[in-house]
PDB file of C-alpha atoms in Angstrom:
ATOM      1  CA  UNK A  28     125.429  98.323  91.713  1.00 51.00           C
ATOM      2  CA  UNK A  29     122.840  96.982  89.176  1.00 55.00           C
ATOM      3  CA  UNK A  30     124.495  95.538  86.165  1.00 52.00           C
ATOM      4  CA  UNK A  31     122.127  95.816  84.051  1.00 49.00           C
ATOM      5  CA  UNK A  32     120.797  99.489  84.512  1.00 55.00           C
ATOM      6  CA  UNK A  33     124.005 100.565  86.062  1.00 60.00           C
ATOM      7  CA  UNK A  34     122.121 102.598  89.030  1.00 69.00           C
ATOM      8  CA  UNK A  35     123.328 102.428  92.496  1.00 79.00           C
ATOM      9  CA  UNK A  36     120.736  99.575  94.846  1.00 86.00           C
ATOM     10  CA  UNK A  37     119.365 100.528  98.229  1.00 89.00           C
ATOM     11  CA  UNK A  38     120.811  99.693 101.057  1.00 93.00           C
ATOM     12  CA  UNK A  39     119.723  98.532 104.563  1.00 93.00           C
ATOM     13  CA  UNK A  40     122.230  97.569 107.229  1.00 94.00           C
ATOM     14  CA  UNK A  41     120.377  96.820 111.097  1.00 95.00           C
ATOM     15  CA  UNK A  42     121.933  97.963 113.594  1.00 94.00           C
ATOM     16  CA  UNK A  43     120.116  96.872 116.289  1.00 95.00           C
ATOM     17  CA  UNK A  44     117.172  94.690 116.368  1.00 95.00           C
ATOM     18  CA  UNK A  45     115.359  93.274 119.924  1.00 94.00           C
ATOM     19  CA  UNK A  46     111.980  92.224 120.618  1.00 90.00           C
ATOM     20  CA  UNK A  47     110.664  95.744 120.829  1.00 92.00           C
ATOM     21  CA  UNK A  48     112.321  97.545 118.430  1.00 95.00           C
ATOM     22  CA  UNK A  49     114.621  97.787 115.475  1.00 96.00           C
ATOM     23  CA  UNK A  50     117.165 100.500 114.242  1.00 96.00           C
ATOM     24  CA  UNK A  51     118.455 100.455 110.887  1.00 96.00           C
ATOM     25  CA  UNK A  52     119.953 102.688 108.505  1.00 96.00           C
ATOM     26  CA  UNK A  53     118.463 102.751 104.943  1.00 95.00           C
ATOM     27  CA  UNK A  54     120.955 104.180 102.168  1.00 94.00           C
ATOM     28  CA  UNK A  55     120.695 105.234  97.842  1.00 92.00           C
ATOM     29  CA  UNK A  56     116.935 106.293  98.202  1.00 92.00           C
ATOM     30  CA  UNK A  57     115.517 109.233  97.934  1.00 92.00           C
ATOM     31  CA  UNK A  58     113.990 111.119 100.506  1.00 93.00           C
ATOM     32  CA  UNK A  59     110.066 110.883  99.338  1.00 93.00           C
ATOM     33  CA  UNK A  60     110.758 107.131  99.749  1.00 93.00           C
ATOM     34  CA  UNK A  61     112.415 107.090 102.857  1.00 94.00           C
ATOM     35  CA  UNK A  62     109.740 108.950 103.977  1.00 95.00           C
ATOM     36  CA  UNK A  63     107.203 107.307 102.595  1.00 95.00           C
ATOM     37  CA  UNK A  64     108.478 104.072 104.083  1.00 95.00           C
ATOM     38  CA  UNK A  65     107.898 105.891 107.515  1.00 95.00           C
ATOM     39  CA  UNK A  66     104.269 106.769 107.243  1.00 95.00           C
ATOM     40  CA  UNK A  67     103.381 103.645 105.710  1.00 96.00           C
ATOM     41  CA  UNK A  68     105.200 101.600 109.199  1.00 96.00           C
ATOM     42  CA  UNK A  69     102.697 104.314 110.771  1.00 94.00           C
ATOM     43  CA  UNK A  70      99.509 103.804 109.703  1.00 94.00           C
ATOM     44  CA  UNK A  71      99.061 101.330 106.566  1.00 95.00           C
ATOM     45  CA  UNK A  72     100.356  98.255 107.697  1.00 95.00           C
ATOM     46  CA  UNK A  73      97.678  95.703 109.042  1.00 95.00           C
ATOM     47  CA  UNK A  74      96.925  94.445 112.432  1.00 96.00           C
ATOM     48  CA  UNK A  75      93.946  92.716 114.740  1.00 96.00           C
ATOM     49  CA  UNK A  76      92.678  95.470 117.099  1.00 96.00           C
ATOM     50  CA  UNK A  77      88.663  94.760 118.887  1.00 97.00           C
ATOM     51  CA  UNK A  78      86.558  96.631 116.885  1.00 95.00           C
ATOM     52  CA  UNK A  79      82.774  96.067 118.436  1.00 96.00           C
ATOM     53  CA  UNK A  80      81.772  95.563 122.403  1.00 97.00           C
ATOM     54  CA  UNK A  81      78.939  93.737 122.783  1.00 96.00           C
ATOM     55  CA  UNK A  82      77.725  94.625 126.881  1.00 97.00           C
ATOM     56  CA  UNK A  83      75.891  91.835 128.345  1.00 96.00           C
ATOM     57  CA  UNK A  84      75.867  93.729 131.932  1.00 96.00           C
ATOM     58  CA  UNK A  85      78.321  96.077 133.331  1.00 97.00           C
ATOM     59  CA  UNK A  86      77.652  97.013 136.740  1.00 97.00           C
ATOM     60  CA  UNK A  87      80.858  99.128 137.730  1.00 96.00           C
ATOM     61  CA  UNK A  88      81.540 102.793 137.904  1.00 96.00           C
ATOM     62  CA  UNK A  89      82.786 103.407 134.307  1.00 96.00           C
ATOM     63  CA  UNK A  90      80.509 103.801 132.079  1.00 96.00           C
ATOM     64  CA  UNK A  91      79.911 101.097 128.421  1.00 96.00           C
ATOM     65  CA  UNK A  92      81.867 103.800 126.078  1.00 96.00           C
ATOM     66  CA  UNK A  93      84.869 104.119 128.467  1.00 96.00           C
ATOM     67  CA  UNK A  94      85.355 100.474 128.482  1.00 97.00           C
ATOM     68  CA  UNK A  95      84.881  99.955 125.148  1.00 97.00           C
ATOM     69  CA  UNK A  96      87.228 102.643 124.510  1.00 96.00           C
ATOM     70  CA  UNK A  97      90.202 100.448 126.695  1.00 96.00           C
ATOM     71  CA  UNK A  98      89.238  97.315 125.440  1.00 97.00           C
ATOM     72  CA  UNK A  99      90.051  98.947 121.982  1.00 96.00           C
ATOM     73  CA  UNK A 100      93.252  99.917 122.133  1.00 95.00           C
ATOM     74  CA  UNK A 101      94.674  96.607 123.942  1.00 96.00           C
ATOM     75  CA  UNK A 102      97.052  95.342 121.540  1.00 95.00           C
ATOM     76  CA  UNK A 103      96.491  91.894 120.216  1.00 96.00           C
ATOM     77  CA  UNK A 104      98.897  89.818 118.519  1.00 95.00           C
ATOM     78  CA  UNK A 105      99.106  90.117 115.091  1.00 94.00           C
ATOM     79  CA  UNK A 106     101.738  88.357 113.701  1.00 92.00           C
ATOM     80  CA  UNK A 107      99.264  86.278 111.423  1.00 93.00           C
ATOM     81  CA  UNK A 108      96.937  89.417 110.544  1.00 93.00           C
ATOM     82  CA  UNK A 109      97.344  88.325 106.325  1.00 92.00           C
ATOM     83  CA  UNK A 110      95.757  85.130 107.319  1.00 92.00           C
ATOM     84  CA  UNK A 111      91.998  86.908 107.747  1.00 93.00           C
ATOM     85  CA  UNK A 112      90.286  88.929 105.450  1.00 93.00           C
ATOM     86  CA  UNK A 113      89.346  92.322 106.255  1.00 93.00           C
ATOM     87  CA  UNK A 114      85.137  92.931 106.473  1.00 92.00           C
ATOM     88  CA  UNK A 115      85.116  94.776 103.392  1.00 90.00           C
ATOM     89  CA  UNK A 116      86.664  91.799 101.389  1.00 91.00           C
ATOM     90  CA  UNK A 117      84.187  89.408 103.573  1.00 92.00           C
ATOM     91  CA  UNK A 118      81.034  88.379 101.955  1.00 92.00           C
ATOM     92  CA  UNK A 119      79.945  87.402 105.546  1.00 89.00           C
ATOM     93  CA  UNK A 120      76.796  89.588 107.124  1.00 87.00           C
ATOM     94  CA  UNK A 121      78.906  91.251 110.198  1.00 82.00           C
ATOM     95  CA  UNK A 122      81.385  88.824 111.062  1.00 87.00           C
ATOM     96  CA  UNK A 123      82.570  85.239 110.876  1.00 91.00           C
ATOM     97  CA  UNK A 124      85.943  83.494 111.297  1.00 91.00           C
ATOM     98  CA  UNK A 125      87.308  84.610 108.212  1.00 92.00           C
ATOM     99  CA  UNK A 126      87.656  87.969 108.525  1.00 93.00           C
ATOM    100  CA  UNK A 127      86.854  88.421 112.989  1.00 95.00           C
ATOM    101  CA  UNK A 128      87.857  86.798 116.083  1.00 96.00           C
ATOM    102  CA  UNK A 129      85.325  86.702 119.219  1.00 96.00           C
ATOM    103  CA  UNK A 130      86.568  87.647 122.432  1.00 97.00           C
ATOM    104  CA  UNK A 131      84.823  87.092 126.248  1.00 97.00           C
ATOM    105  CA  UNK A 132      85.264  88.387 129.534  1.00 97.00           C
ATOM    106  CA  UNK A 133      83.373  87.776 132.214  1.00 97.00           C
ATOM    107  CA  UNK A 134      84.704  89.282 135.963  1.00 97.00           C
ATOM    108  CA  UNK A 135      82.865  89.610 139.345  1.00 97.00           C
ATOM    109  CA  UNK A 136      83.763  90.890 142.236  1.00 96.00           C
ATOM    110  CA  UNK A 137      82.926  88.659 145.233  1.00 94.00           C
ATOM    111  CA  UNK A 138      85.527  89.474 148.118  1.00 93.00           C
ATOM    112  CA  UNK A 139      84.613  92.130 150.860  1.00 92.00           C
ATOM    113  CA  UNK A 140      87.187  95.003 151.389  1.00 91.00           C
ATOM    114  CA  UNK A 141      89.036  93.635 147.866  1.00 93.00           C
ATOM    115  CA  UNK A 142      89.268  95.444 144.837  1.00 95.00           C
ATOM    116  CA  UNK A 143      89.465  93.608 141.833  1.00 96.00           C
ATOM    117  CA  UNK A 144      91.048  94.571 138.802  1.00 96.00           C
ATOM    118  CA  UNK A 145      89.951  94.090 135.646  1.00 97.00           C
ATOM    119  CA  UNK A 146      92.787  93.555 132.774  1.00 97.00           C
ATOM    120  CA  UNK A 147      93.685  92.161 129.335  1.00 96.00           C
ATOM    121  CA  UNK A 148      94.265  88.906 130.937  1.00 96.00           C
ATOM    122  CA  UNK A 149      90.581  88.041 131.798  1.00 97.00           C
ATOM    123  CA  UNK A 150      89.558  88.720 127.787  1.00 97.00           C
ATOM    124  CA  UNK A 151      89.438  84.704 126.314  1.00 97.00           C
ATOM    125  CA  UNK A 152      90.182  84.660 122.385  1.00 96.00           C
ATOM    126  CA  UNK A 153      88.136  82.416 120.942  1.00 95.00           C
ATOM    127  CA  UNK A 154      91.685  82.017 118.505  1.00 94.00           C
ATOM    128  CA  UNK A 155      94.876  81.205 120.076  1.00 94.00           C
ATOM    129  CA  UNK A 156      96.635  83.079 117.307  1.00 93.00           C
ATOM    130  CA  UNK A 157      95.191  86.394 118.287  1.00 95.00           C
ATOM    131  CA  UNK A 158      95.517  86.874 122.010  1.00 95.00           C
ATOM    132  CA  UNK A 159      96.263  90.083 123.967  1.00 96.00           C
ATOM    133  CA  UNK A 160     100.227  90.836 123.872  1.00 93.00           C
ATOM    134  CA  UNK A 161     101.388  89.673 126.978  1.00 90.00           C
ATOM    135  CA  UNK A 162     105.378  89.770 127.913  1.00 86.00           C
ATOM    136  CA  UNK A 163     105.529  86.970 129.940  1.00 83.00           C
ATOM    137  CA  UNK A 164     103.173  84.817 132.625  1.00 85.00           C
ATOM    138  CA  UNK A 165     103.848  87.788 135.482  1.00 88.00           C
ATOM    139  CA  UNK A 166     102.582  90.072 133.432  1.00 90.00           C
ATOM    140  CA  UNK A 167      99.411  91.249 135.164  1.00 92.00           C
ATOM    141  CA  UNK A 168      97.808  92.909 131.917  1.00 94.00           C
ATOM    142  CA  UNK A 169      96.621  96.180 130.944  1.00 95.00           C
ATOM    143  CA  UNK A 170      94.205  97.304 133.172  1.00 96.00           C
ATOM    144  CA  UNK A 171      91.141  98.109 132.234  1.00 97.00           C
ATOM    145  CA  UNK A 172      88.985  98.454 135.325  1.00 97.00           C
ATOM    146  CA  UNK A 173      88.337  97.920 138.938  1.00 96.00           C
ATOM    147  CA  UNK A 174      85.660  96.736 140.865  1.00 97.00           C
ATOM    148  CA  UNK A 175      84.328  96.718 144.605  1.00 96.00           C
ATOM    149  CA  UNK A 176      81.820  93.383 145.833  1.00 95.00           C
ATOM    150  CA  UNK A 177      79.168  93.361 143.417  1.00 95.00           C
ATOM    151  CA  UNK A 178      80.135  94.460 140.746  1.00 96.00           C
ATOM    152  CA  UNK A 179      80.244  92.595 137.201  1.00 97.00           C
ATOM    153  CA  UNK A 180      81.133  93.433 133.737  1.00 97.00           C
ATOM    154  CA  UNK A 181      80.053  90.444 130.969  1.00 98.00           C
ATOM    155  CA  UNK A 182      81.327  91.606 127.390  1.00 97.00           C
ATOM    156  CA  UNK A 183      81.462  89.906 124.089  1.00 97.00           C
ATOM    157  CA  UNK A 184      84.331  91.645 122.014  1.00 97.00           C
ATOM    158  CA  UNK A 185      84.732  91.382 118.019  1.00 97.00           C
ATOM    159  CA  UNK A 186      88.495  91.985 116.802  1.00 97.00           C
ATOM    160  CA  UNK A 187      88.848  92.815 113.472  1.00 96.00           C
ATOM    161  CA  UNK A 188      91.171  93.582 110.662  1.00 96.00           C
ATOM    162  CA  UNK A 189      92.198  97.436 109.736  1.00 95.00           C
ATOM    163  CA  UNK A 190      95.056  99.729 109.393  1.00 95.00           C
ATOM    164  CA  UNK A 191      95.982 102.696 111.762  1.00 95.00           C
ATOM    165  CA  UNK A 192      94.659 105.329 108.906  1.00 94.00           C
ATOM    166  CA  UNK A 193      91.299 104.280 109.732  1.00 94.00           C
ATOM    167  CA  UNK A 194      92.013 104.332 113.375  1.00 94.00           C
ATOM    168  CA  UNK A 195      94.971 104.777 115.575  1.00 93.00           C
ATOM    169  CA  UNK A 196      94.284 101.509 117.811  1.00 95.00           C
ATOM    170  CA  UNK A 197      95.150  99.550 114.341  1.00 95.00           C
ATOM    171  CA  UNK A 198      98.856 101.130 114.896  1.00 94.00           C
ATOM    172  CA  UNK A 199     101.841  98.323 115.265  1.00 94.00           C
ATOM    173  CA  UNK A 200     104.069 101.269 116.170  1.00 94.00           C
ATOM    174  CA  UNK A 201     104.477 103.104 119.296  1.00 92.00           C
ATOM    175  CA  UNK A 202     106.832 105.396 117.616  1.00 92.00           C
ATOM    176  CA  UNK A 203     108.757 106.037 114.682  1.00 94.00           C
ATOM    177  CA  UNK A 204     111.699 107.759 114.589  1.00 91.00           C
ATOM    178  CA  UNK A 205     113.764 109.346 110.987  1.00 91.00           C
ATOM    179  CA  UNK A 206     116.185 111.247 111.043  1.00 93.00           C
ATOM    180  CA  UNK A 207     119.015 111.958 108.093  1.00 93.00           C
ATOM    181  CA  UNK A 208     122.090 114.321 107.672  1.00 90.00           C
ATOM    182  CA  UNK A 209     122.793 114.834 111.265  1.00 90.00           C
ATOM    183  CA  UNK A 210     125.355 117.357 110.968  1.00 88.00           C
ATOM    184  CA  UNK A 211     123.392 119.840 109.122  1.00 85.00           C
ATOM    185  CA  UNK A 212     125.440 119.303 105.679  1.00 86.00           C
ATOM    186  CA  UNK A 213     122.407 120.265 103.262  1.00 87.00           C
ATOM    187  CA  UNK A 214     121.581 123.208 105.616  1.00 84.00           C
ATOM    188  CA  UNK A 215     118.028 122.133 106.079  1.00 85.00           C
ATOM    189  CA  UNK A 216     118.006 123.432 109.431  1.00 82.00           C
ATOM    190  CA  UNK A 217     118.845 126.788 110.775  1.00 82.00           C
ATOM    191  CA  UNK A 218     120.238 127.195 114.191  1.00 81.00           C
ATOM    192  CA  UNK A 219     119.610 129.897 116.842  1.00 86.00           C
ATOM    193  CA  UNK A 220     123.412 130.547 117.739  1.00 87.00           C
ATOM    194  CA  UNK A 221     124.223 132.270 121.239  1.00 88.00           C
ATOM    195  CA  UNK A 222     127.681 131.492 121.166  1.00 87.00           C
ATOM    196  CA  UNK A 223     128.889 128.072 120.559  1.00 84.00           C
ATOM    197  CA  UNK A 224     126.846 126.041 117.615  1.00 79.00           C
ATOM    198  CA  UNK A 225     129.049 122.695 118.962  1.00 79.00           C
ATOM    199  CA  UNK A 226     128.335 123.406 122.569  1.00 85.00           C
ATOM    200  CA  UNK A 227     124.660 124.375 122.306  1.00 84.00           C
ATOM    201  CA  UNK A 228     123.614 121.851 119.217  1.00 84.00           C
ATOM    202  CA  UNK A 229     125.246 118.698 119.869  1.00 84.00           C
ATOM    203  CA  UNK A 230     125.222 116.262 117.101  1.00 84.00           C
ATOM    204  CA  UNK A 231     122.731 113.237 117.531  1.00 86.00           C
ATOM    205  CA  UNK A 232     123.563 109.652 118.340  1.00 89.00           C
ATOM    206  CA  UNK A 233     123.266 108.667 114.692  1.00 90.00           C
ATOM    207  CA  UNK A 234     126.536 111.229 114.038  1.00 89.00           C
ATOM    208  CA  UNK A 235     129.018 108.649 114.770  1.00 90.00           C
ATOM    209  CA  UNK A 236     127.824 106.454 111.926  1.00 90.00           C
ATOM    210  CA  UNK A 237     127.704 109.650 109.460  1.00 88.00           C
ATOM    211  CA  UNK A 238     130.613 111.225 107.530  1.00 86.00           C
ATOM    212  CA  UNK A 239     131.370 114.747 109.237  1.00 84.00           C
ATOM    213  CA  UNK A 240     132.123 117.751 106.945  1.00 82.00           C
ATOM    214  CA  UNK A 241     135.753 119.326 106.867  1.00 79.00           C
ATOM    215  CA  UNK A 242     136.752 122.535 108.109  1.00 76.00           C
ATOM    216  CA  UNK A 243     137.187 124.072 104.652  1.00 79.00           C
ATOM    217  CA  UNK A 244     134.601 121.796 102.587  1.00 78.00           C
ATOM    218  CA  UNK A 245     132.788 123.862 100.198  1.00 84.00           C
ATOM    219  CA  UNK A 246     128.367 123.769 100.626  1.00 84.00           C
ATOM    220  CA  UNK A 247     127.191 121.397  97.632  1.00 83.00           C
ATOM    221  CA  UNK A 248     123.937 123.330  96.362  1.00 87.00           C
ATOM    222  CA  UNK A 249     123.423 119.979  94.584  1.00 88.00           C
ATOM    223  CA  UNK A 250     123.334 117.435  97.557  1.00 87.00           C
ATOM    224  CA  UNK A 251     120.711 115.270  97.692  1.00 90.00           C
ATOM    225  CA  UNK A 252     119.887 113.213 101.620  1.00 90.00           C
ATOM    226  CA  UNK A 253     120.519 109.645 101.107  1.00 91.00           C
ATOM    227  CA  UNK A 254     121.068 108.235 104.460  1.00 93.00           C
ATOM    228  CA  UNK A 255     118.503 107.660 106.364  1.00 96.00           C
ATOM    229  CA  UNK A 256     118.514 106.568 110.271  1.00 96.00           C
ATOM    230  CA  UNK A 257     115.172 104.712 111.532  1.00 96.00           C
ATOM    231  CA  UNK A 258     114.121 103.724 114.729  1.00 96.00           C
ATOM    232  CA  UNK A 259     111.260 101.589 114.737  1.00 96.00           C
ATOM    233  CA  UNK A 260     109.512 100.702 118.316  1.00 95.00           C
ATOM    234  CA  UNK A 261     106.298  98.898 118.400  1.00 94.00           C
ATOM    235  CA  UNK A 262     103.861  98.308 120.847  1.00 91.00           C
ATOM    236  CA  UNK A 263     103.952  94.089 120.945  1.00 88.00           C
ATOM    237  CA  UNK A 264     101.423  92.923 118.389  1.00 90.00           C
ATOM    238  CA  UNK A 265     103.927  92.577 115.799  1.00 93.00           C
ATOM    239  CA  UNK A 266     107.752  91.788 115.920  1.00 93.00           C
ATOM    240  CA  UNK A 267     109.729  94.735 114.791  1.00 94.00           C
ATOM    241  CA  UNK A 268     111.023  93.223 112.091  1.00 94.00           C
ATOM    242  CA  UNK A 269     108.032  91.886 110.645  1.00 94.00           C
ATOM    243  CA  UNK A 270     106.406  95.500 110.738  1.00 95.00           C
ATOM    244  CA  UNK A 271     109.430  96.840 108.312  1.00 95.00           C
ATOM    245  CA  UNK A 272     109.499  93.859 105.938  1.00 94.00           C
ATOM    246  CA  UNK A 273     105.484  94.592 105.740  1.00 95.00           C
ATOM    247  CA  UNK A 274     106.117  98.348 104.805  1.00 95.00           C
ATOM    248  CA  UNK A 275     108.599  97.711 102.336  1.00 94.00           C
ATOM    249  CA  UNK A 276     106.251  95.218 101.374  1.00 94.00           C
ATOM    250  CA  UNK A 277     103.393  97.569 100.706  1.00 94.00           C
ATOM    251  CA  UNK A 278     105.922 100.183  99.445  1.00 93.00           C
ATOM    252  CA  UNK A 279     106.638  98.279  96.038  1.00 92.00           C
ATOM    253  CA  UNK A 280     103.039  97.151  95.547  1.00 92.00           C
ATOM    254  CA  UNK A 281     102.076 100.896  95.768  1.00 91.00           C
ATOM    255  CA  UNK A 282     105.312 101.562  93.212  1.00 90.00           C
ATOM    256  CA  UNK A 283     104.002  98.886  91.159  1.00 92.00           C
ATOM    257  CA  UNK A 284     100.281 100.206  91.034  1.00 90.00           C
ATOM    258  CA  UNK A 285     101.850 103.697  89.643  1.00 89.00           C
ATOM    259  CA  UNK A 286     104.045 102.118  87.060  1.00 88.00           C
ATOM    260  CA  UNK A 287     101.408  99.980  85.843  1.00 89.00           C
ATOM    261  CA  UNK A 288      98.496 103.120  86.062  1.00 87.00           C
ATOM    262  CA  UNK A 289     101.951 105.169  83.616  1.00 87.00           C
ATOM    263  CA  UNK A 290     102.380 102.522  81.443  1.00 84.00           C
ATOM    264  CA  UNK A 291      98.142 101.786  80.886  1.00 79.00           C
ATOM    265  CA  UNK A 292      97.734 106.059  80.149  1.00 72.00           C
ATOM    266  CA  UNK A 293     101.194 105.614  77.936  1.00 67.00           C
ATOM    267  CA  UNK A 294      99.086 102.867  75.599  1.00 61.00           C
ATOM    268  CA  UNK A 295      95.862 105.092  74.896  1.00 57.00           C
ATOM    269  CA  UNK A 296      95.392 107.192  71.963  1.00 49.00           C
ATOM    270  CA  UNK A 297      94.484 111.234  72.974  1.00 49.00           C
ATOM    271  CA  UNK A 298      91.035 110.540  72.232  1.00 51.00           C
ATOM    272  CA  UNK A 299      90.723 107.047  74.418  1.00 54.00           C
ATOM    273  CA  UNK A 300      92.719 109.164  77.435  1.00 52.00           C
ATOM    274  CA  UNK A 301      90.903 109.823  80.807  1.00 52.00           C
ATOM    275  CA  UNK A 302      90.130 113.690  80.892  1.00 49.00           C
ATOM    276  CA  UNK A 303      92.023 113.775  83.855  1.00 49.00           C
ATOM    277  CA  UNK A 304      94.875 112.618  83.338  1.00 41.00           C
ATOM    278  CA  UNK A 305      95.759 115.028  80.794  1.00 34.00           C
TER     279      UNK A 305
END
């Protein structure tokens, strides 16, 4: 409780938290922010993703876009992503090392009767802070692709900075999931009943940390959702963690921007007020 406004304070407790994903369960919100906290995890939250291909010769069977195609959606690591500006914000003329990192690979295929393949591990950051994700020195890579005795492929990459609403491969997340009021209090959903609702729609892992109704509870046409269950996986280039502190983050400076936008329009006379804000 806030002493000073007397409103109840969100609440997150983790439940779970390992080095590819993190559930929690976020309380006192409202749903539009709950939700909003999910799509902003999903696409606004920046990372280091290769961004231009440079092909210096490429003498395999897949053709320059295909490649270029893999070689953007490796994911890189991006813990330090703040730490580089994006292009826009770059007075640079394409790229320098304040807002890009160069990457190089160079494979050949020598051996007779050997097929070499081609993965994240050959690509050579000219950064050490943004490599490929890798989970440990076994890990062969992600493969890219594979060549016969002959056969070369010479690229110079450019990472960049962006956000996955611009384009997917800028996602931290594999996958999201939000879920609230798992036994259907509010009614939101409506079952297809054969026989037994229990039987045929059992309640979801998240039920045992919810409050079930009683038998003879009466429906609240005034409920509001306020407990939220996330499940936040991502795909290596940031820690878990990091990628929810980063949302909530960007939440409040977008909560900020509106207050401050309210309380600008709330100053103006009618006749100094923007037409459309009317």
């Amino acid at each position: 409780m806030d002493t000073y406004t007397g409103t109840i304070k969100p609440e997150l407790k983790i439940q779970e938290l390992t080095a590819e994903k993190v559930k929690f369960i976020l309380t006192n919100v409202d749903l539009s922010m709950a939700n909003a906290l999910r799509r902003i995890m999903l696409s606004e939250i920046a990372t280091i993703a290769i961004d231009m291909v440079e092909f210096e010769l490429n003498t395999s069977v897949l053709a320059d876009e295909f490649i270029a195609h893999r070689l953007g959606l490796i994911p890189l690591d991006s813990t330090e992503a703040e730490k580089i500006k994006y292009s826009r914000e770059c007075n640079c003329n394409g790229a320098c090392k304040e807002c890009s990192v160069e990457l190089n690979m160079h494979v050949k295929c020598t051996e007779e009767d050997i097929t070499k393949d081609v993965t994240s591990r050959d690509l050579v950051s000219s950064d050490p802070r943004f490599t490929p994700i890798q989970e440990g020195p076994k890990d062969p890579g992600i493969l890219i692709a594979k060549l016969r005795k002959g056969q070369e492929i010479k690229v110079k990459c450019i990472a960049k900075k962006g956000v996955a609403k611009e384009h997917a491969k800028w996602s931290p997340c594999a996958a999201v999931a939000f879920e609230y009021d798992p036994f259907n209090k509010l009614r939101h959903t409506k079952y297809w009943i054969e026989e037994d609702e229990q039987r045929e729609w059992p309640a979801s892992r998240n039920a045992a940390d919810d409050f079930a109704p009683g038998d003879s509870e009466a429906f609240d046409f005034n409920a509001k959702p306020n407990r939220f269950y996330f499940e936040v996986e991502t795909i290596g280039s940031m820690k878990p963690e990091d990628i929810v502190m980063n949302a909530f983050k960007k939440l409040l400076e977008k909560i900020s921007s509106i207050q401050m936008g309210m309380s600008t329009n709330d100053g103006m006379s009618g006749r100094d007020q923007p037409r459309d804000s009317y």
